[in-house]
Every structure is written in C-alpha cells, then in structure tokens.
Short mmCIF file of N, CA and C in Angstrom, two decimals:
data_model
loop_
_atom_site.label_atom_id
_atom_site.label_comp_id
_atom_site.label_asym_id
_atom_site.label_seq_id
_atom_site.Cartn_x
_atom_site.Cartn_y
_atom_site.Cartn_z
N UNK I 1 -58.60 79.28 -57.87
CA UNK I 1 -59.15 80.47 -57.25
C UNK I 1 -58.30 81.69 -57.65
N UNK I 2 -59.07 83.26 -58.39
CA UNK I 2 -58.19 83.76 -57.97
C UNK I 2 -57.75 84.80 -57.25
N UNK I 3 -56.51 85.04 -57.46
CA UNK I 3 -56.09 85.89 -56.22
C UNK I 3 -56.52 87.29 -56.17
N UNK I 4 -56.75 88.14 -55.44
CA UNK I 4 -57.33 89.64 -55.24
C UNK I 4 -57.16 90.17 -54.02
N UNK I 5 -56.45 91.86 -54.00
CA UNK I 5 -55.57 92.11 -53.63
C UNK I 5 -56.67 93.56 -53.44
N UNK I 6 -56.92 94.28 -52.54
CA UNK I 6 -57.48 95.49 -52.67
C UNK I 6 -56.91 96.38 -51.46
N UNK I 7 -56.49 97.62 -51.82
CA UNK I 7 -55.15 98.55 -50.82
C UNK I 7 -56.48 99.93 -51.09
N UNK I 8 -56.68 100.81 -49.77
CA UNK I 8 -57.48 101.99 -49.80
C UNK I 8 -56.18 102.95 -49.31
N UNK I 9 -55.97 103.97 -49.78
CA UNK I 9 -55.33 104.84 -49.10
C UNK I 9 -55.93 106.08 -48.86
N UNK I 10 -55.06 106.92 -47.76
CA UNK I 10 -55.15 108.27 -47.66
C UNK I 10 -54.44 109.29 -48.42
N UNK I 11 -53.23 108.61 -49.00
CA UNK I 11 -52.48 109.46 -49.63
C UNK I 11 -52.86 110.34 -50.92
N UNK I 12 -52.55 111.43 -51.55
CA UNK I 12 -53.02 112.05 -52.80
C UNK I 12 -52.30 111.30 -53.38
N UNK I 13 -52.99 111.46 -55.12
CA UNK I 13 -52.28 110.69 -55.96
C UNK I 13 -51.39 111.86 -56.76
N UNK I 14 -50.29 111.00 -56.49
CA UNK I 14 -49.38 112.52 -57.75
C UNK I 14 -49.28 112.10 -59.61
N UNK I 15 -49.88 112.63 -60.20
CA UNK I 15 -49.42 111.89 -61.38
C UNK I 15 -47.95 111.81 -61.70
N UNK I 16 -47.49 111.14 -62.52
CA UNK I 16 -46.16 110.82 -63.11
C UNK I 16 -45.36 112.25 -63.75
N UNK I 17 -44.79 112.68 -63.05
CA UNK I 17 -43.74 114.05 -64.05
C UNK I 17 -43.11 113.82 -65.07
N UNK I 18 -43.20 114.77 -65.90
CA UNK I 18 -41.99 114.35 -67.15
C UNK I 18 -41.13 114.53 -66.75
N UNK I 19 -40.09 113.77 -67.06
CA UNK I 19 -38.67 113.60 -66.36
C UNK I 19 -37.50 114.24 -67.51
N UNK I 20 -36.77 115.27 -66.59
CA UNK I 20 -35.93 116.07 -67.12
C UNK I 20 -34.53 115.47 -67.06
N UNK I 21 -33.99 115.93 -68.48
CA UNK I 21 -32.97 115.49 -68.73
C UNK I 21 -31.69 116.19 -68.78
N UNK I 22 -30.61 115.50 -68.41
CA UNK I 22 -29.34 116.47 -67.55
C UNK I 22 -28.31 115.20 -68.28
N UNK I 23 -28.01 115.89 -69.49
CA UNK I 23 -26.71 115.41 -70.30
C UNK I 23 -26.81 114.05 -70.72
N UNK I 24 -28.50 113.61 -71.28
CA UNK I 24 -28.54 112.60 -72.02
C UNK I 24 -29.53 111.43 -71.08
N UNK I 25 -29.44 112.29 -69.73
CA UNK I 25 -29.80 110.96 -68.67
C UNK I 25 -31.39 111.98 -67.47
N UNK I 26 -32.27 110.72 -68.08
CA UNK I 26 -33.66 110.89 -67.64
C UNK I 26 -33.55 111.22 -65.94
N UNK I 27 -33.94 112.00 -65.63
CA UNK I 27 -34.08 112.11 -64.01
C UNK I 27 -35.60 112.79 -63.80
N UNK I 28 -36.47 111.41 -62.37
CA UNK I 28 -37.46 112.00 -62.38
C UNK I 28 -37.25 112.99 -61.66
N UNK I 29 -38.51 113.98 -61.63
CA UNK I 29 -38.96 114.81 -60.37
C UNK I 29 -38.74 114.16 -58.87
N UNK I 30 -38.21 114.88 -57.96
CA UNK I 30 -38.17 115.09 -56.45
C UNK I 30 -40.09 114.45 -56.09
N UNK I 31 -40.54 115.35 -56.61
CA UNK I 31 -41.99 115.36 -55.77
C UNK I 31 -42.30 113.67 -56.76
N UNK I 32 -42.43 113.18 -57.52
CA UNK I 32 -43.11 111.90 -57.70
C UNK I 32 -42.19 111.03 -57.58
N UNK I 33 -40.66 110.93 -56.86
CA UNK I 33 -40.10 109.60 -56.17
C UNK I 33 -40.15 109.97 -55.04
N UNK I 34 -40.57 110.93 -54.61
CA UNK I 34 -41.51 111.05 -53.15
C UNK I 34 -42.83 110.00 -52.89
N UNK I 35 -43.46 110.23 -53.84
CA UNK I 35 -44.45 109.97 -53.62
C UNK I 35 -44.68 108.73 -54.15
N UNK I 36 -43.53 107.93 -55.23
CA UNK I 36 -43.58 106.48 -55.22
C UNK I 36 -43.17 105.89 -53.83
N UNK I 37 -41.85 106.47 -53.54
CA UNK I 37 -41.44 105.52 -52.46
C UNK I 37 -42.39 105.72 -51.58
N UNK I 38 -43.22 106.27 -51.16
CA UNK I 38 -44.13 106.11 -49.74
C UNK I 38 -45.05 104.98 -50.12
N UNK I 39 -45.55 105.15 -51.52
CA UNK I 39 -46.48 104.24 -51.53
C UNK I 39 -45.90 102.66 -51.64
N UNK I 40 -44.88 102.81 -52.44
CA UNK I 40 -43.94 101.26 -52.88
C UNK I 40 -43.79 100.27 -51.36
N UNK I 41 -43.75 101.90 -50.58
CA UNK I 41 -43.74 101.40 -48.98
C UNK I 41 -44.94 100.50 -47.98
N UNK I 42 -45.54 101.25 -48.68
CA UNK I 42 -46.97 100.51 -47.92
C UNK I 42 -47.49 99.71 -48.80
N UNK I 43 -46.93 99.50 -50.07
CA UNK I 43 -47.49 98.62 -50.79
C UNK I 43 -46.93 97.20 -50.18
N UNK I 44 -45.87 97.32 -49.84
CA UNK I 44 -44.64 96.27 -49.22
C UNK I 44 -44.98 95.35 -48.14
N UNK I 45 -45.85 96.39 -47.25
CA UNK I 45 -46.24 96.26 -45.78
C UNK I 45 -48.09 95.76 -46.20
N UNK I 46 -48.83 95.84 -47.23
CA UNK I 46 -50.07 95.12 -47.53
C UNK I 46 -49.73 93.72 -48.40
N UNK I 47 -49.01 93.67 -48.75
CA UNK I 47 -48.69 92.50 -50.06
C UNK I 47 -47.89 91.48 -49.41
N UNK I 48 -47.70 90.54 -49.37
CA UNK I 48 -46.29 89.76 -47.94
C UNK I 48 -45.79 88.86 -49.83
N UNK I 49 -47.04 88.93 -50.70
CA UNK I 49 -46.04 87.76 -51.60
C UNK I 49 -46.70 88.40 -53.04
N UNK I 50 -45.37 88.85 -54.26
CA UNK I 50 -45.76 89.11 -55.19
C UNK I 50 -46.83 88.73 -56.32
N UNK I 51 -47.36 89.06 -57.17
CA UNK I 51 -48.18 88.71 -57.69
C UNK I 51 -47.61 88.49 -59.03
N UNK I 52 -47.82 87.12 -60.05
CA UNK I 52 -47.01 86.88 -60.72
C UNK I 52 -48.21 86.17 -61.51
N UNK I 53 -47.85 86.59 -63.55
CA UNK I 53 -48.55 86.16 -63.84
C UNK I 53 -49.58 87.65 -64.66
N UNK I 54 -50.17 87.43 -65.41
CA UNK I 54 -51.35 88.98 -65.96
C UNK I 54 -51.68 89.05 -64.97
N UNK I 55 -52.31 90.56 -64.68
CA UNK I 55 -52.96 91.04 -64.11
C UNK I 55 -53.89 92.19 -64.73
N UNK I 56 -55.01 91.78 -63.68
CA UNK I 56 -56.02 93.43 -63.77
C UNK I 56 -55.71 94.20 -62.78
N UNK I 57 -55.88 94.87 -63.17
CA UNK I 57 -55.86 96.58 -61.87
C UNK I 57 -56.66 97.60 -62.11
N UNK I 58 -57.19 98.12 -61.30
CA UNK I 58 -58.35 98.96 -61.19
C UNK I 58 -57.74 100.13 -60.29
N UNK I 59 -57.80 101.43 -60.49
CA UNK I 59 -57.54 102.86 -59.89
C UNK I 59 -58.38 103.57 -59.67
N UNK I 60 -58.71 103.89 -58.15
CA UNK I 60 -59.85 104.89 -58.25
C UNK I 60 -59.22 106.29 -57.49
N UNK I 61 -59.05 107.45 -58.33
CA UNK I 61 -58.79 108.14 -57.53
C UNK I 61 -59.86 109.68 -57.15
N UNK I 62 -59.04 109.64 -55.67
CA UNK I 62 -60.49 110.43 -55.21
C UNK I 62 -59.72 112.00 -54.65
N UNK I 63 -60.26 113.05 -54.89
CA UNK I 63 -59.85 114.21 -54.22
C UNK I 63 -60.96 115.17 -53.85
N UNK I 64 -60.37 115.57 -52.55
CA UNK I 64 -61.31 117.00 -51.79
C UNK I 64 -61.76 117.86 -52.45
N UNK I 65 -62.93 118.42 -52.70
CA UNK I 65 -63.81 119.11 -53.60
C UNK I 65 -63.08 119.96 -52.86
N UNK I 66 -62.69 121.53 -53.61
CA UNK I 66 -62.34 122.68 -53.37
C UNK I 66 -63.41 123.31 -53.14
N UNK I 67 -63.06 124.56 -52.07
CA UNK I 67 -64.62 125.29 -51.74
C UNK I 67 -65.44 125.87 -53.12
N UNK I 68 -64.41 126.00 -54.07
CA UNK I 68 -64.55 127.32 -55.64
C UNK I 68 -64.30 126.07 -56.40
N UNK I 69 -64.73 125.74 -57.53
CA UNK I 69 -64.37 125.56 -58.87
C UNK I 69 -65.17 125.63 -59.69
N UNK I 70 -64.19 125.68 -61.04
CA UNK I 70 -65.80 125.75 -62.54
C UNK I 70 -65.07 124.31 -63.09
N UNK I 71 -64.93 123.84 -62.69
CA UNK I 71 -65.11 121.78 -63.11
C UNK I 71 -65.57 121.52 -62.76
N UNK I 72 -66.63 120.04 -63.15
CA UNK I 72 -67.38 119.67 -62.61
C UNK I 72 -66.92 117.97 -62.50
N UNK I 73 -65.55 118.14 -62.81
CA UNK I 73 -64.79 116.89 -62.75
C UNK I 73 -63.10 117.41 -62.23
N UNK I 74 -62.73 116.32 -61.35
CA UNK I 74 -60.94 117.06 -60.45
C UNK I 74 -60.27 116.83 -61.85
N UNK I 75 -59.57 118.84 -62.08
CA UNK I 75 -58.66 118.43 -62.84
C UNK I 75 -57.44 118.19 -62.73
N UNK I 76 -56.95 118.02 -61.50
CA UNK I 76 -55.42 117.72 -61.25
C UNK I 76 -54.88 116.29 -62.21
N UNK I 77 -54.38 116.31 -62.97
CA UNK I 77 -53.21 115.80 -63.58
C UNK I 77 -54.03 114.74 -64.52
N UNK I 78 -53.50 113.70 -65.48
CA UNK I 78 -54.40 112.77 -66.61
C UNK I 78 -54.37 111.42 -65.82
N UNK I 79 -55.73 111.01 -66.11
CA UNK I 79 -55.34 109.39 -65.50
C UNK I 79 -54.78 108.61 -65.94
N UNK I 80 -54.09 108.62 -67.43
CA UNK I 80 -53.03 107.62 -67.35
C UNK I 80 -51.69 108.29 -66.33
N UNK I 81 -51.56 109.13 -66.58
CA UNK I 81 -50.73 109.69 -65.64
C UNK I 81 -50.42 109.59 -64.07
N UNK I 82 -51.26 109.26 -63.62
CA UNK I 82 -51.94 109.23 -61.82
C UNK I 82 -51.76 107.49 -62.33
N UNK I 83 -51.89 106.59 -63.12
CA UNK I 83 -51.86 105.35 -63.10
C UNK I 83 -50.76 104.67 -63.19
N UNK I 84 -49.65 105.67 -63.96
CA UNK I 84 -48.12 104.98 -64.30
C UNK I 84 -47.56 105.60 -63.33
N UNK I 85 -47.74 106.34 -62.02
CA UNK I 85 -47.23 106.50 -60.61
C UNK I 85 -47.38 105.52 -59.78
N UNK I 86 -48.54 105.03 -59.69
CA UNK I 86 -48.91 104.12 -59.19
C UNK I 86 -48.54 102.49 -59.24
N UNK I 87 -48.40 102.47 -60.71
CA UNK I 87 -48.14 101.24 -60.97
C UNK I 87 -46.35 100.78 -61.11
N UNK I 88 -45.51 102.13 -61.45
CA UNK I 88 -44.20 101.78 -60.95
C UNK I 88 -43.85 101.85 -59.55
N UNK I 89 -44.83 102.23 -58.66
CA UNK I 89 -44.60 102.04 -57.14
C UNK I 89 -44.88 100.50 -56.81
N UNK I 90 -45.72 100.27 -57.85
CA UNK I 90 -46.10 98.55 -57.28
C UNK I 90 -44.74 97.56 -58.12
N UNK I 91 -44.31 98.12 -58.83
CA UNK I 91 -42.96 97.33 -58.98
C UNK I 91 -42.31 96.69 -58.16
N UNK I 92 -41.72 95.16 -57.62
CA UNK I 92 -41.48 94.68 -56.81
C UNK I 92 -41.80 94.84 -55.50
N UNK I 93 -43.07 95.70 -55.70
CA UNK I 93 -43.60 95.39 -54.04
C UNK I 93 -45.36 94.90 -54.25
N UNK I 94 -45.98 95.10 -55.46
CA UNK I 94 -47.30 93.90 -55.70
C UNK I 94 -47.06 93.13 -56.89
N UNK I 95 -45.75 93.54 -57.91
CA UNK I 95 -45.83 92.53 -58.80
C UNK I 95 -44.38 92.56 -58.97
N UNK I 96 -44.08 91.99 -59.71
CA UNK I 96 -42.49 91.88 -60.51
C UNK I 96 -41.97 93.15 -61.39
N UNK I 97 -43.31 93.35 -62.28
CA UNK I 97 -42.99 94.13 -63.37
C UNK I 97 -44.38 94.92 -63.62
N UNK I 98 -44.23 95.88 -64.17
CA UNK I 98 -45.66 96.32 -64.94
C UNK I 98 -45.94 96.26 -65.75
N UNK I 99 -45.59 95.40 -66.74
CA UNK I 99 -45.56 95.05 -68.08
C UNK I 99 -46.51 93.49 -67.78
N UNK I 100 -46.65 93.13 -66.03
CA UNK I 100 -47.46 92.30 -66.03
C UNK I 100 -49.14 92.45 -66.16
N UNK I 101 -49.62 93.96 -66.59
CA UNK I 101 -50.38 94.63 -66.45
C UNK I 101 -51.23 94.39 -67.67
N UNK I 102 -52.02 93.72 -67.94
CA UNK I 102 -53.01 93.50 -69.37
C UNK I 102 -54.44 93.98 -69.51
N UNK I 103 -54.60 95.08 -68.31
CA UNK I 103 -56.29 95.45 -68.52
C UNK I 103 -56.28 96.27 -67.30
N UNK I 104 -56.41 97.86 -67.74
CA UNK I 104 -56.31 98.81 -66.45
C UNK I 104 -57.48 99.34 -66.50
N UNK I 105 -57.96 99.86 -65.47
CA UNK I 105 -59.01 100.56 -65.42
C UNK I 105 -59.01 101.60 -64.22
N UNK I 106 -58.60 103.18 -64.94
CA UNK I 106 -58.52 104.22 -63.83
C UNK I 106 -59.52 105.29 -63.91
N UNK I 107 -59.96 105.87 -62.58
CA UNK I 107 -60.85 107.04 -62.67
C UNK I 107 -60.57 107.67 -61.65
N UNK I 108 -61.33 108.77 -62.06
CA UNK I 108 -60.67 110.00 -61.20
C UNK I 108 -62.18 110.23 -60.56
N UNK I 109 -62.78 110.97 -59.21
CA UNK I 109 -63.64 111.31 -58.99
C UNK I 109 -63.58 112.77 -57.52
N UNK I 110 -64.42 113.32 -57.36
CA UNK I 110 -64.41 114.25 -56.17
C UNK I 110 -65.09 113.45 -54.91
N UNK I 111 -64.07 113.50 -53.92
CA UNK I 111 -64.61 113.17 -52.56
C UNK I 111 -64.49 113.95 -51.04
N UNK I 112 -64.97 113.43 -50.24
CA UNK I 112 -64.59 113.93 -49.10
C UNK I 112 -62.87 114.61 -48.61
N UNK I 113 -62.43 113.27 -49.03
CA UNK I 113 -60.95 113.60 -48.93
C UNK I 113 -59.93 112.96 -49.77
N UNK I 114 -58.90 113.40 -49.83
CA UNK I 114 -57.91 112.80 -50.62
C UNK I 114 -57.42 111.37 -50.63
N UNK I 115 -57.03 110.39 -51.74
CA UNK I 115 -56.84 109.17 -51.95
C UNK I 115 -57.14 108.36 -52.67
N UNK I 116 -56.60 107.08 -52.47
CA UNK I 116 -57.36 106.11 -53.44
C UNK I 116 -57.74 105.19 -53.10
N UNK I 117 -57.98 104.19 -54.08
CA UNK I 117 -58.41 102.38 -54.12
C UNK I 117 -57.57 101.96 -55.13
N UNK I 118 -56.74 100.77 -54.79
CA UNK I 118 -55.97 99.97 -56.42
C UNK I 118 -57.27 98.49 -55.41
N UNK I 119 -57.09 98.17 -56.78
CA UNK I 119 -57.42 96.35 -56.60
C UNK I 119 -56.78 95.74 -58.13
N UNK I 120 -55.98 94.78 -57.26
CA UNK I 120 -55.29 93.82 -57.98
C UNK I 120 -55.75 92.51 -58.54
N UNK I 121 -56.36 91.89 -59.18
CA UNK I 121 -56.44 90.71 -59.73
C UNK I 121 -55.96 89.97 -60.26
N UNK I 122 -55.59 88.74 -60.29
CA UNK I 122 -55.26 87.65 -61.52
C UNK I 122 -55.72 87.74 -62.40
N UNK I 123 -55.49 87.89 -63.55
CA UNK I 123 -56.05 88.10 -65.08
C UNK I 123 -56.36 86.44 -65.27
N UNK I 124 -57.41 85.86 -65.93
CA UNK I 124 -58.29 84.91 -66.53
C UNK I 124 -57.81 84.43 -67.38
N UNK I 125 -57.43 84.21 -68.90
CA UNK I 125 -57.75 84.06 -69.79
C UNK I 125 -58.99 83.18 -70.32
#
C-alpha cells in the first residue's frame, strides 16, 4: 500500500531568497527561515513518522486576489521557487532529505485566501 500524506495550510507561501553572502559564507534571508521554520513546525506536528524512500509531491499554491491587478495569473515569486521553500522545510520533518524528491508538481493559482496544499506520496516504480 502506499503511503500518502496531504497537509492544507493557511500560511502564505514565501518563495526561496537568494542568499547573500558575507565573506565567502551563504546566509539565507531573515524573512524565508521565518517562514521555513513555522512550516518545518507544523510539518512536525502532521507527520509523527518520516517518509523514506522516492517520493512524489504535489504544491498547490493559492493567494488572495488583490482588489486591482493587470495579471491574470499571482505574480508573487517562481514556482520552483515557492517549491524549494517548501521542500527544505520538509527536511527532517516529512522526509530525510529532498533529494528524496523524484517527480514534483507545483502551481500557483488565485483564491479566496492565502495558502497551500503539499501531498506527499510514495513514488512507484
């Protein structure tokens, strides 16, 4: 059987910052290890036992239509970007590693309100 894992949140998604460098040595942004650790947090508190082994993962992210825009798609930040936040938050709190990761699938869409959906799967072969 396999295993499947599906987490909804309220939280916005922050994409991943480029991380600035201070005498040779990578340091992320303030605002996106903010916003890993909250989620790494509740990822901790939905998951009781890692997931080990390929995996699929699926990202849906959703944000509050602004009263004004000329997009007709949210442009806040790239979805691989919004996906490698996400998925180093699930680092030892839904999997081991993210390199256990063999088939992603992220989207971005406009909703009511801010947040997402991950769902986790066992990868097949």
């Amino acid at each position: 059987m396999t295993r499947v894992l599906e987490i909804v949140s309220d939280i916005r998604v922050k994409p991943k910052g480029r991380p600035r460098f201070f005498r040779g040595i990578a340091i992320t942004d303030p605002a996106t290890r903010e916003f890993e650790s909250s989620v790494k947090k509740m990822f901790r508190q939905m998951c009781p036992e890692l997931f080990s082994g390929p995996l699929e993962v699926r990202l849906e992210c959703y944000f509050k239509r602004p009263k004004k825009t000329e997009f007709s798609y949210p442009p806040k930040g790239d979805c691989d970007n919004m996906f490698k936040s996400v998925s180093d938050a699930g680092n030892d709190a839904l999997w081991h590693d993210d390199s256990q990761i063999v088939k992603i699938t992220c989207s971005k869409s406009w909703a009511d309100e801010d947040g997402f959906k991950i769902i986790v799967r066992e990868f097949l072969y």
